[in-house]
Coordinates of C-alpha atoms in Angstrom, one line a residue:
X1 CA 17.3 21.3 10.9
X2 CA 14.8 23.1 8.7
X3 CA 13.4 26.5 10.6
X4 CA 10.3 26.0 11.5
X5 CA 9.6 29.6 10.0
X6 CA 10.1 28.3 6.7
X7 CA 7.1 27.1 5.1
X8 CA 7.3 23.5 3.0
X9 CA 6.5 23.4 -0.8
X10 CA 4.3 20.3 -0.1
X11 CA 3.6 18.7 2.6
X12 CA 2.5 15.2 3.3
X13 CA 0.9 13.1 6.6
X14 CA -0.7 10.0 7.2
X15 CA -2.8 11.6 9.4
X16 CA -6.3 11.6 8.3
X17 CA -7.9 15.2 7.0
X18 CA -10.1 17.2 9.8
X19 CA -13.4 17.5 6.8
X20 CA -12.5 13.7 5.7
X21 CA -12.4 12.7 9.7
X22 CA -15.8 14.1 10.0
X23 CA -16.7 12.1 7.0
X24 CA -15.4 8.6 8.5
X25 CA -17.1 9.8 11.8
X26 CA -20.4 9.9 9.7
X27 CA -20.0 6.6 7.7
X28 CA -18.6 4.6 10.4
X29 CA -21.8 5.9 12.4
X30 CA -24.1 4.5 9.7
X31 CA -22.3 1.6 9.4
X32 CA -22.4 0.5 13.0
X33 CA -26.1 1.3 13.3
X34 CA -26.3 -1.4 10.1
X35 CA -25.1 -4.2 11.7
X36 CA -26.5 -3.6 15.1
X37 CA -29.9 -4.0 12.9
X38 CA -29.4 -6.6 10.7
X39 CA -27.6 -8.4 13.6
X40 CA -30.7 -7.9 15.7
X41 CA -32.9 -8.7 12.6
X42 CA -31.2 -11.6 12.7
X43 CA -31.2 -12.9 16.2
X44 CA -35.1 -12.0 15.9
X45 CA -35.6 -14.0 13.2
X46 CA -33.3 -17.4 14.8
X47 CA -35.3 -17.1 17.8
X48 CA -39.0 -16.8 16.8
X49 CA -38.4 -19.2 13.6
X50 CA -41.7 -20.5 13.1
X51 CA -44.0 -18.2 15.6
X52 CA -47.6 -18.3 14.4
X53 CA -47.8 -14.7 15.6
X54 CA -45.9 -13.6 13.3
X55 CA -47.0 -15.6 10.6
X56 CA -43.8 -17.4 8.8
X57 CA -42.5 -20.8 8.9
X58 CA -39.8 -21.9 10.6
X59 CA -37.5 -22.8 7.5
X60 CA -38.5 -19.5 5.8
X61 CA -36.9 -17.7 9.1
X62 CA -33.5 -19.5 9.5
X63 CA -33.0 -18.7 5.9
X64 CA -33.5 -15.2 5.9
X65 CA -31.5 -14.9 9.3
X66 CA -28.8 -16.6 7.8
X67 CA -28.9 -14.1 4.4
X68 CA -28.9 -11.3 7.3
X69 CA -26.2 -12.6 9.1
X70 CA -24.5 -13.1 6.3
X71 CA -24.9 -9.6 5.1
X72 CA -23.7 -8.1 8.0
X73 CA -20.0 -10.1 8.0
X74 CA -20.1 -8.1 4.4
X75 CA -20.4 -5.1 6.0
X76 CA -18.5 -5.4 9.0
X77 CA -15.2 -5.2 7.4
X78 CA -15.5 -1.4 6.3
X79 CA -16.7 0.3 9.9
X80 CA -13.5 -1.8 11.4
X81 CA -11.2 -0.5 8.2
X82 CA -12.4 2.8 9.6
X83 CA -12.3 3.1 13.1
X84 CA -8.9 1.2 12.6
X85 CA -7.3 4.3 10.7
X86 CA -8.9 6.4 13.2
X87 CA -7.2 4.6 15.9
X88 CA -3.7 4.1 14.2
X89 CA -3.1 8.4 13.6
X90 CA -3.4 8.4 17.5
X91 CA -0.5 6.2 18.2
X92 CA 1.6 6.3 15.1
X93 CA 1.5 9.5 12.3
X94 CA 4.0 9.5 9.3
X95 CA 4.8 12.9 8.0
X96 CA 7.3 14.6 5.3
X97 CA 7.8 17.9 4.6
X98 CA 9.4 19.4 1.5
X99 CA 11.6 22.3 0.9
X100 CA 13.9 23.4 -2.4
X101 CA 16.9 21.0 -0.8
X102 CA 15.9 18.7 1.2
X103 CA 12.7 16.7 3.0
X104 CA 11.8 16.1 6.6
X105 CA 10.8 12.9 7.5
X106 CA 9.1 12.7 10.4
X107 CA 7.7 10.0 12.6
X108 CA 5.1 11.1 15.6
X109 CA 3.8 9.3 18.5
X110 CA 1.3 11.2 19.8
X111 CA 0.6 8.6 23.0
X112 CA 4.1 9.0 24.0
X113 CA 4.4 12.5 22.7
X114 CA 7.4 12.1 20.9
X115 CA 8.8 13.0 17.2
X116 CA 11.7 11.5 15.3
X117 CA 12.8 13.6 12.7
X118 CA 15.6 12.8 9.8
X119 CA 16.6 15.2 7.4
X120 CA 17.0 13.8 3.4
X121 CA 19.1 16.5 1.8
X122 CA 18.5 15.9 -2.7
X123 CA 21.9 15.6 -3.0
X124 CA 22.0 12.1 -1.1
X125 CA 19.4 11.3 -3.5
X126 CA 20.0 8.5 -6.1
X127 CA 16.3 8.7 -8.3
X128 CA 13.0 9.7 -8.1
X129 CA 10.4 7.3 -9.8
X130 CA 6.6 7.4 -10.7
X131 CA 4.5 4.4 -10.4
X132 CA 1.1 3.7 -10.6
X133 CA -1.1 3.4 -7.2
X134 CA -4.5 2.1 -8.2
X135 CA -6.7 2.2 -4.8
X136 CA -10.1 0.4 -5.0
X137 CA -13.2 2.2 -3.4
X138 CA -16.3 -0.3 -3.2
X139 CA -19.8 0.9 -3.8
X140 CA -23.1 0.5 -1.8
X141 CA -21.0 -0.9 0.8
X142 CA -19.8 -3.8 -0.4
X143 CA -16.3 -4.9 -2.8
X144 CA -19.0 -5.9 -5.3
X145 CA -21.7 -2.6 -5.0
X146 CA -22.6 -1.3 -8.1
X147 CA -20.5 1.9 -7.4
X148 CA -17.5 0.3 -7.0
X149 CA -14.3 2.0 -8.8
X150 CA -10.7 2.4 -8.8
X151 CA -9.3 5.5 -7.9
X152 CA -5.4 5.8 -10.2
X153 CA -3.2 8.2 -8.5
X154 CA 0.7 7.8 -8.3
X155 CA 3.1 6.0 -5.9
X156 CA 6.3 8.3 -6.0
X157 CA 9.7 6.0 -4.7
X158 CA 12.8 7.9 -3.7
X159 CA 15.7 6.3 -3.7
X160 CA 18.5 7.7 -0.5
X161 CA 21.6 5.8 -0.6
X162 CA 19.9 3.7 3.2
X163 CA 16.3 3.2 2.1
X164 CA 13.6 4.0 -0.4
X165 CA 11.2 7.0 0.6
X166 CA 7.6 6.3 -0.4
X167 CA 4.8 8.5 -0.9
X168 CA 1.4 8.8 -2.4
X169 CA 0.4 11.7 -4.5
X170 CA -3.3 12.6 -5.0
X171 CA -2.9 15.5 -7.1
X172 CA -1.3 15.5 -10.9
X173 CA 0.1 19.2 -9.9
X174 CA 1.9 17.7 -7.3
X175 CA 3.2 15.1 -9.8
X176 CA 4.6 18.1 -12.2
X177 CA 5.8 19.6 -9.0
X178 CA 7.9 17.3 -7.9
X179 CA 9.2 16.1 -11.4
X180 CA 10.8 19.9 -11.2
X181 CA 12.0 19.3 -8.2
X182 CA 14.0 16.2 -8.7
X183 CA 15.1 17.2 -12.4
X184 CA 15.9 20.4 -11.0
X185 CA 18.4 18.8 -8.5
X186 CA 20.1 17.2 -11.8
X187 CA 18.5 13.5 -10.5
X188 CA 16.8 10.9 -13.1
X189 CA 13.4 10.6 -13.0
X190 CA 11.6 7.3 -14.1
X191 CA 8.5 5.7 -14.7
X192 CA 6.8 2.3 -13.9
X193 CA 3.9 1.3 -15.8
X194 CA 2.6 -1.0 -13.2
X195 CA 0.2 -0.7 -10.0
X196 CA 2.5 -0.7 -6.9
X197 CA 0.0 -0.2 -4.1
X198 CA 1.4 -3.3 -2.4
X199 CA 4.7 -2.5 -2.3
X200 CA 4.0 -0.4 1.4
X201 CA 3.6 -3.7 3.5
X202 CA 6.9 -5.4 2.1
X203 CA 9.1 -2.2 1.4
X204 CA 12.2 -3.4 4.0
X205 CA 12.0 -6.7 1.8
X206 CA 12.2 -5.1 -1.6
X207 CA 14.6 -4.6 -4.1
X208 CA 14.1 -1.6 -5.4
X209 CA 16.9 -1.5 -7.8
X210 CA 15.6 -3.9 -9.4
X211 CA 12.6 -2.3 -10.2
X212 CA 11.9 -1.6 -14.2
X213 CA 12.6 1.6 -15.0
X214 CA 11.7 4.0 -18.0
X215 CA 12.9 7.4 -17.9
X216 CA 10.4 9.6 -17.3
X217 CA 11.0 11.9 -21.0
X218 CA 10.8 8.6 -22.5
X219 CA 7.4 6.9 -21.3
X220 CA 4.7 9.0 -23.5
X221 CA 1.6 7.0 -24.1
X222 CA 1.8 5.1 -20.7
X223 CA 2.3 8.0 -18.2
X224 CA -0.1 8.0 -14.8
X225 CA -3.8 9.1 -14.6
X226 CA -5.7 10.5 -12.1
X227 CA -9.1 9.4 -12.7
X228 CA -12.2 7.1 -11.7
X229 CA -11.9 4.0 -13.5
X230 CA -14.6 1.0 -13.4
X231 CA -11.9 -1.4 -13.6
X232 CA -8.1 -1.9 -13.3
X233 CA -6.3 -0.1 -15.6
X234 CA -2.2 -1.1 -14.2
X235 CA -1.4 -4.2 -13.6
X236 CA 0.2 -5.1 -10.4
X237 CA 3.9 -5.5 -10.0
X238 CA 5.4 -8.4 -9.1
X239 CA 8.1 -7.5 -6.6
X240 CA 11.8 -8.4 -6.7
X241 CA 13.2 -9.2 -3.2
X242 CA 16.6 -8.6 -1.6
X243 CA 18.7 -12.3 -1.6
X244 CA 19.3 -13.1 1.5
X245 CA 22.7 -12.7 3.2
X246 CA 25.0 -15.7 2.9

């Protein structure tokens, strides 16, 4: 196993960020104060429809408690997208660490405290490929706000001779990094010109040999970007699944 006095040259974790907790902390704060007022707008509004004292008509107030309600089922999704990933790093963390020779991959159950660790020398490596991971931020707090965007980063596959090692870079220097790595162990490097953010959920189910593949020196004019987009620049992959055993 790697000493743990050696530092990694990157190092990756599903675990959320301490500054970008914070951040979810504040959001999901706002968020939850949201619907608890439109919600109790709403409930207002369906049970004094029509109240003289408050001078509205009884039609005019279920239709503007519906549009509430309505708004807040909008909303409600994003608070629970985030208190879910807060909740999910305290039961289940994935980690790697990389060194010249090898990764770590880790797997950490804080709850139980307990860590799995598997070591993934390069030279059991088969490729390294680049694809495209475009992840969709919505704006003003809904998937059709005017600041939605995509944010285009890269979904790195590598290929052991048991499974297929997935990981998300956020950086292009980690991209160039890691190209050096791989080449550097005498592996092929390739490219995939479409979006495979989906290809997390169903990755025990795909073929990755399969997989279109470009090498890497090759695929000028259609590499990865790392940029805000307004709309989808990759188009998503259509995956290839294992046959079934006979």
């Amino acid at each position: 196993m790697q000493k743990e006095a050696e530092e990694p040259l990157l190092h990756y974790s599903t675990k959320v960020p301490k500054g970008r907790r914070g951040c979810l902390f504040f959001i999901t704060g706002i968020m939850v104060f949201a619907l608890l007022f439109l919600f109790g707008s709403a409930t207002y509004l369906f049970v004094n429809a029509g109240e003289v004292d408050h001078d509205s008509t009884f039609v005019g107030d279920i239709i503007i408690g519906v549009v509430v309600t309505f708004t807040g089922f909008i909303i409600l999704p994003f608070p629970l997208f985030f208190i879910i990933t807060l909740m999910r790093e305290k039961s289940y963390v994935e980690e790697y660490l990389v060194y010249e020779d090898k990764l770590i991959y880790r797997e950490i159950y804080p709850k139980k405290d307990r860590t799995k660790a598997k070591e993934l020398p390069f030279t059991n490596m088969d490729w390294g490929l680049i694809g495209n991971h475009s992840r969709f931020v919505p704006g003003s707090g809904t998937t059709s706000g005017p600041g939605s965007y995509y944010q285009n980063e890269v979904m790195l596959l590598l290929k052991f001779s048991e499974a297929c090692h997935i990981i998300r870079l956020e950086e292009e220097e980690d991209l160039y990094q890691w190209i050096d790595l791989i080449g550097g162990h005498g592996l092929p490097v390739y490219y995939h010109p479409y979006n495979l953010s989906n290809v997390m959920t169903e990755k025990d189910e795909i073929d990755f040999e399969a997989i279109e593949k470009t090498p890497w020196e090759d695929s000028e004019g259609q590499k990865p970007i790392f940029t805000e987009t307004k709309r989808k620049v990759f188009e998503d992959w259509k995956p290839v699944y294992k046959k079934a055993d006979t």
